[in-house]
Short mmCIF file of C-alpha atoms in Angstrom, two decimals:
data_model
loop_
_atom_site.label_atom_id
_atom_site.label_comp_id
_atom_site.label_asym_id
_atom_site.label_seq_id
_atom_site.Cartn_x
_atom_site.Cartn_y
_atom_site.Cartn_z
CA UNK A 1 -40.67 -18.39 61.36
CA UNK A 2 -38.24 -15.72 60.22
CA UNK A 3 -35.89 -16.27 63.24
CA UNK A 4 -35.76 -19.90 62.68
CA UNK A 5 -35.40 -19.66 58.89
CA UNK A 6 -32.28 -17.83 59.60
CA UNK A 7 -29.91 -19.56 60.77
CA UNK A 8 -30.57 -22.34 58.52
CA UNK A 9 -29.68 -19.92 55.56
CA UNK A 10 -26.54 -19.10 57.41
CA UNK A 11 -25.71 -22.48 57.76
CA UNK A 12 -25.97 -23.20 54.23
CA UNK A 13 -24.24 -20.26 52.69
CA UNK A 14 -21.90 -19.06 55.17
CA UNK A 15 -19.29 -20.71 57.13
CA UNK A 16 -18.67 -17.96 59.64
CA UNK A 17 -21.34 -15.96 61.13
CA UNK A 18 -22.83 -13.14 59.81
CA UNK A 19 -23.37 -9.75 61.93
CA UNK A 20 -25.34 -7.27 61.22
CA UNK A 21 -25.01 -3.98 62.74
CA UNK A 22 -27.92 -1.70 63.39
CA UNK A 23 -27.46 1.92 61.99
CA UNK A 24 -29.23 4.52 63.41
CA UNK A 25 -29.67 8.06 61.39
CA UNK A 26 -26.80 9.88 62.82
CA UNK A 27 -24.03 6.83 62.03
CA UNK A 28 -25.36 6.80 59.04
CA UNK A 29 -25.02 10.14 58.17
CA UNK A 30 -21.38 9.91 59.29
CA UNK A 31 -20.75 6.86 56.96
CA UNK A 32 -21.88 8.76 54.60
CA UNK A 33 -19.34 11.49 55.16
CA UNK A 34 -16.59 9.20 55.42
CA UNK A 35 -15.55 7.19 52.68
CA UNK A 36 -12.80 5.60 54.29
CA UNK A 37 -15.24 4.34 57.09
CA UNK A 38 -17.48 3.02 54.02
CA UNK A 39 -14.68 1.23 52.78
CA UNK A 40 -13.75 -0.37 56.16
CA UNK A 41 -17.25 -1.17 56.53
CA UNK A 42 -17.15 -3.43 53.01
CA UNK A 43 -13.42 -4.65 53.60
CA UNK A 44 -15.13 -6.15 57.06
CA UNK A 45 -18.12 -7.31 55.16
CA UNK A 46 -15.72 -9.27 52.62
CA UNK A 47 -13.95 -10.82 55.78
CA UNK A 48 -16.82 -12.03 57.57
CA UNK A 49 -18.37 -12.99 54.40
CA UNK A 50 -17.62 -16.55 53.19
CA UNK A 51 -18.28 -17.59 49.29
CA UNK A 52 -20.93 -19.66 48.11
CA UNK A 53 -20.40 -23.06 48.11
CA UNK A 54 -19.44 -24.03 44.59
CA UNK A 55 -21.21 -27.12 42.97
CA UNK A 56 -19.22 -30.10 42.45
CA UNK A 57 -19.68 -30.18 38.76
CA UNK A 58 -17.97 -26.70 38.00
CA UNK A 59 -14.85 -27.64 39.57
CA UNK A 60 -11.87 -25.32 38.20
CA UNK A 61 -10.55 -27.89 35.66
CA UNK A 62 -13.79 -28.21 33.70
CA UNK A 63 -14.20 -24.75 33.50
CA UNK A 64 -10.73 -24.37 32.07
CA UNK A 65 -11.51 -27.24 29.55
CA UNK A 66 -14.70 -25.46 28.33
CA UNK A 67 -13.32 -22.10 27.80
CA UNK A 68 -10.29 -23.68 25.90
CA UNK A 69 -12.83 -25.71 23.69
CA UNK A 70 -14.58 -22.58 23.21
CA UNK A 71 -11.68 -20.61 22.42
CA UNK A 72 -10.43 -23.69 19.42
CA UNK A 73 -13.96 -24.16 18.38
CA UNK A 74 -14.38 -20.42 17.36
CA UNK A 75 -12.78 -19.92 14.24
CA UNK A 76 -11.29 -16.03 13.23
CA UNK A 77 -13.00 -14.09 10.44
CA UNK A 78 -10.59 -13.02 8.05
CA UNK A 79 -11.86 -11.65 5.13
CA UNK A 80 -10.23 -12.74 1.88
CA UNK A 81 -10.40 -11.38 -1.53
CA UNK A 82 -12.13 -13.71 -4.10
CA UNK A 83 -10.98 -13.72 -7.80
CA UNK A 84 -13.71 -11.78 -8.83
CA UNK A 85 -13.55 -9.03 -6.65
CA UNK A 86 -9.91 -8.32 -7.58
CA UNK A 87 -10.60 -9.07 -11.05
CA UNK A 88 -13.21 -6.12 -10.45
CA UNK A 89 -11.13 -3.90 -8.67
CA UNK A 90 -8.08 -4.45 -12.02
CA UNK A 91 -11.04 -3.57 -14.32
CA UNK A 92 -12.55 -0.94 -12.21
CA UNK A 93 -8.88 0.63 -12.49
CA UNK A 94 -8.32 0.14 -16.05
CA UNK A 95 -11.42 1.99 -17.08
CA UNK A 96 -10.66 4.93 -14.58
CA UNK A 97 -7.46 4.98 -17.14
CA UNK A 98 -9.00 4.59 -20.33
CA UNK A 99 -11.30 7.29 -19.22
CA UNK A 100 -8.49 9.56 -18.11
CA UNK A 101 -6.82 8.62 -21.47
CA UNK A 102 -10.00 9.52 -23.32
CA UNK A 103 -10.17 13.04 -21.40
CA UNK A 104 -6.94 14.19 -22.13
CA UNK A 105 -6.88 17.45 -24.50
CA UNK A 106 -6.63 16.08 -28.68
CA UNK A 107 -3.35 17.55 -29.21
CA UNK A 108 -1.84 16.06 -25.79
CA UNK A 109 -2.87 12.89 -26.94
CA UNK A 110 -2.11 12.96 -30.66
CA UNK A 111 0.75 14.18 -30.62
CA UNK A 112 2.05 12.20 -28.17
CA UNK A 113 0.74 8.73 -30.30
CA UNK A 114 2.55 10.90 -33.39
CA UNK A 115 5.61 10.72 -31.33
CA UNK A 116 5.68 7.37 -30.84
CA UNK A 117 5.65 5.85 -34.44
CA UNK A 118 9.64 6.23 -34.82
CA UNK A 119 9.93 4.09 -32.02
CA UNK A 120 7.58 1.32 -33.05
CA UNK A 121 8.57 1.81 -37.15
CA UNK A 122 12.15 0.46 -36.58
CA UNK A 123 11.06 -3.08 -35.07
CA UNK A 124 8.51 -3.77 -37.28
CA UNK A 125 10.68 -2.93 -40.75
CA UNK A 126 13.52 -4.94 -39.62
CA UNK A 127 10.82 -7.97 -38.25
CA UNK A 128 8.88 -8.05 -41.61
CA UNK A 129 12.36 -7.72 -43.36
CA UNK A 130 14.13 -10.23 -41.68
CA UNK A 131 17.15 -8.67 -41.24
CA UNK A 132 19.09 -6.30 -39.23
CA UNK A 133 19.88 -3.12 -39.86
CA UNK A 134 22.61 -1.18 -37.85
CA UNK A 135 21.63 2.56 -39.07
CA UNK A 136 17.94 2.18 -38.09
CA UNK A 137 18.92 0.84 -34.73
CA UNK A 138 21.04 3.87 -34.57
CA UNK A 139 18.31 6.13 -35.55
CA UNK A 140 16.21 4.80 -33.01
CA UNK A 141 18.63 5.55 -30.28
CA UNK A 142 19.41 8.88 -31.32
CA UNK A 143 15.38 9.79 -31.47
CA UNK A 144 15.15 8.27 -28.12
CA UNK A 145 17.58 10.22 -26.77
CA UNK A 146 16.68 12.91 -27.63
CA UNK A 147 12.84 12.01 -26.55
CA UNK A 148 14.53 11.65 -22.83
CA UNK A 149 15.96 14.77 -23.01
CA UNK A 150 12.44 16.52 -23.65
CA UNK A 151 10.91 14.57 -20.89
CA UNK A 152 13.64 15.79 -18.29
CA UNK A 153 13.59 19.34 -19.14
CA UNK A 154 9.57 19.58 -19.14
CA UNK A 155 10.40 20.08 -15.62
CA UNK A 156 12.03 23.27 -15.84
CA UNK A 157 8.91 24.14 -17.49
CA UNK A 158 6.76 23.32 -15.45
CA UNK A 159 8.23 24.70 -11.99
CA UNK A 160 9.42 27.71 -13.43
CA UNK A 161 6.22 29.94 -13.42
CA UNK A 162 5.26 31.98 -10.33
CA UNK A 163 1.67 30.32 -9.87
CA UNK A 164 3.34 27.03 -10.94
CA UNK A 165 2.75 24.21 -7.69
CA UNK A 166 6.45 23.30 -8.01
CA UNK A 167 8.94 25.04 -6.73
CA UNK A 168 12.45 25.75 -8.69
CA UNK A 169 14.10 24.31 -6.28
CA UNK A 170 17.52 21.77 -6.65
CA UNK A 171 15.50 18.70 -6.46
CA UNK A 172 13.13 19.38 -9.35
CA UNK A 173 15.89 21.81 -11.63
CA UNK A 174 18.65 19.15 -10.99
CA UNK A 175 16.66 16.00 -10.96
CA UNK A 176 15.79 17.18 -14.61
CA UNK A 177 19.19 17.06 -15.86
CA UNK A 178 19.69 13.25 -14.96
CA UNK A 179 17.82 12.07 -18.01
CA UNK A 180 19.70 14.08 -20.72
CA UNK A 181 22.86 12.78 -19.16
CA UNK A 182 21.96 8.92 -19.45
CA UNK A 183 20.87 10.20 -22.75
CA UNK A 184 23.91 11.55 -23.56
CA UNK A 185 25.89 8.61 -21.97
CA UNK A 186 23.50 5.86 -24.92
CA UNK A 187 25.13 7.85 -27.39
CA UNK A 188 28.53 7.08 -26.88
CA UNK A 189 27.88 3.31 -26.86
CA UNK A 190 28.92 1.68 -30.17
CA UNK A 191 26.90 -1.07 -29.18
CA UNK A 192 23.27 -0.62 -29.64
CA UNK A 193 22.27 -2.60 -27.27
CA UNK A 194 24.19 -1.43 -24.55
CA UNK A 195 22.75 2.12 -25.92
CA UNK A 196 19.35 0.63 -25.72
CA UNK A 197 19.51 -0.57 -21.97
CA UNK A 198 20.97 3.03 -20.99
CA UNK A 199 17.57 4.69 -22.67
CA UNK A 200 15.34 2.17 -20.92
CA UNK A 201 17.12 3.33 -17.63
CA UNK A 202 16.48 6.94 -18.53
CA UNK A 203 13.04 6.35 -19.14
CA UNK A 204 12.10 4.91 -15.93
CA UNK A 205 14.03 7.27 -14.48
CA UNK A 206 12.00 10.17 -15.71
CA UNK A 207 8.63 8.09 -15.52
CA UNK A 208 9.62 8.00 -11.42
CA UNK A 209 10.12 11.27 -11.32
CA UNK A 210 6.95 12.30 -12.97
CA UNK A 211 4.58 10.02 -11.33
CA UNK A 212 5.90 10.78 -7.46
CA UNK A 213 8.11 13.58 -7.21
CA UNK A 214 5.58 15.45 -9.35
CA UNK A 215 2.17 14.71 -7.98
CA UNK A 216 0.62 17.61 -9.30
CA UNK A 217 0.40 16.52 -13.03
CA UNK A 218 -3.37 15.50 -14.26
CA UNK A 219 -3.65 12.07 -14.07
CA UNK A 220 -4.74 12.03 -17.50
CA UNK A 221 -1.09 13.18 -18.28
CA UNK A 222 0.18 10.53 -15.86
CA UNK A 223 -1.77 7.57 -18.05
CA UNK A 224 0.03 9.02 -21.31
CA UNK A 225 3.27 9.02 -19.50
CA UNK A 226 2.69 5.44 -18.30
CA UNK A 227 1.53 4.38 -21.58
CA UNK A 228 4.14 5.81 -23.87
CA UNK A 229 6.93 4.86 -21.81
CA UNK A 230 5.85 1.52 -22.25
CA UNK A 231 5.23 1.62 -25.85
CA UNK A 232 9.61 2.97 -26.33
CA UNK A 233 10.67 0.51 -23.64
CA UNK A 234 8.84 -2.34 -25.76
CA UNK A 235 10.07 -1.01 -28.71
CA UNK A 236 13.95 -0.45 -27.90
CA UNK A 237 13.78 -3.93 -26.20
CA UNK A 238 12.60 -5.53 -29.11
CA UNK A 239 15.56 -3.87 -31.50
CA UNK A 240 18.13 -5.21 -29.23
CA UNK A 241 16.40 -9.02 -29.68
CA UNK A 242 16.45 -8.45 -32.99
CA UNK A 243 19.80 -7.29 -32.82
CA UNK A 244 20.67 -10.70 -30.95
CA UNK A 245 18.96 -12.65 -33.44
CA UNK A 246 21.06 -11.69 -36.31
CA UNK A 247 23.55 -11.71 -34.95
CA UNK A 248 23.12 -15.25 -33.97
CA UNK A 249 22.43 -16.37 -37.12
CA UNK A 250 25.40 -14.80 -38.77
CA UNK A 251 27.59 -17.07 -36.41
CA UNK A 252 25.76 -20.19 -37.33
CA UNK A 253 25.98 -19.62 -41.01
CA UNK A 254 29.68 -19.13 -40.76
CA UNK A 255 30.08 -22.28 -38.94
#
């Protein structure tokens, strides 16, 4: 039965006959040796060996058409931020800097609040006044400056001792000298508003400088750098509106 079953198999899957050879122990054991006769043996194997027949309804163009539906039917996962995660993630950060606002040492922090009042006086006299007056908005300008100046030579300060993480090198000593300079340079404006728009520069300026060149600083000083900064920018911004104001009205009453 076995010798008549096989041919039929061989008819059915192969187109070409099939030999098989008899090894006996001691060609085996030299196959076994030699892998390049192993590989000759399975290159001749895939020669005499035919593929199965393939069925007529997996022809190569279905095939194709059902791996490009499943490649358009199977969508990408992207994974998108929802409006309350980042609304999460802005308040997680805000009360990381409250906190490190709350931590910072009492004199640190009032004195720095202290320092700000000059600043935020001269806006709010001339607003619930009305009018415009040219010797606050001078005296503003001149406190600024000299605020600026402070803030770029807390460097020195700060790089100078032996133990200190910065080095007194020319990029922190020289980099500290730009702010006095644009400080200087707001002075010399007779136009307070052009004064003004030099201090904001200055500030920013030294804000960069502390919050990257610096990275050593504890970030509760960092959050009262951020935070006054944005407290004299507001403030010198709104003198010069105020400034435009008047100034506007002055030319409509005369006309």
């Amino acid at each position: 039965d076995k010798a008549k079953m096989f041919p039929h198999i061989q008819r059915c899957c192969f187109h070409t006959p099939f030999k098989l050879q008899k090894l006996t122990g001691p060609r085996l054991l030299l196959y076994g040796k030699n892998k390049t006769t192993w590989s000759s043996l399975s290159l001749q194997l895939q020669r005499n060996m035919c593929p199965l027949s393939r069925p007529p309804s997996l022809n190569p163009a279905s095939v194709y058409a059902t791996k490009l539906q499943a490649f358009h039917t199977s969508p990408p996962f992207f994974k998108k931020k929802t409006p309350r995660e980042s609304e999460t993630k802005d308040s997680g950060i805000l009360q990381r800097s409250m906190k490190s606002l709350k931590d910072s040492p009492k004199p640190a922090l009032y004195l720095s609040l202290a320092g700000l009042i000059p600043f935020v006086s001269v806006p709010l006299l001339m607003a619930t006044q009305g009018t415009y007056h040219p010797e606050l908005a001078f005296a503003q300008i001149t406190y600024g400056a000299i605020t600026v100046s402070f803030l770029g030579g807390k460097r020195w300060g700060f790089a100078l001792p032996e133990n200190s993480p910065a080095k007194p090198d020319w990029l922190n000593l020289a980099n500290s000298t730009v702010p006095p300079l644009l400080a200087w340079q707001a002075l010399l404006f007779k136009d307070a508003t052009c004064g003004a728009i030099m201090l904001v520069m200055a500030l920013g300026i030294a804000l960069h400088y502390d919050l990257s060149l610096l990275p050593t600083y504890p970030r509760w000083f960092k959050v009262l750098r951020v935070v006054g900064t944005v407290v004299m920018v507001l403030s010198l911004l709104a003198t010069a509106a105020l400034k435009t104001i008047s100034e506007e009205q002055l030319n409509n009453s005369r006309n």
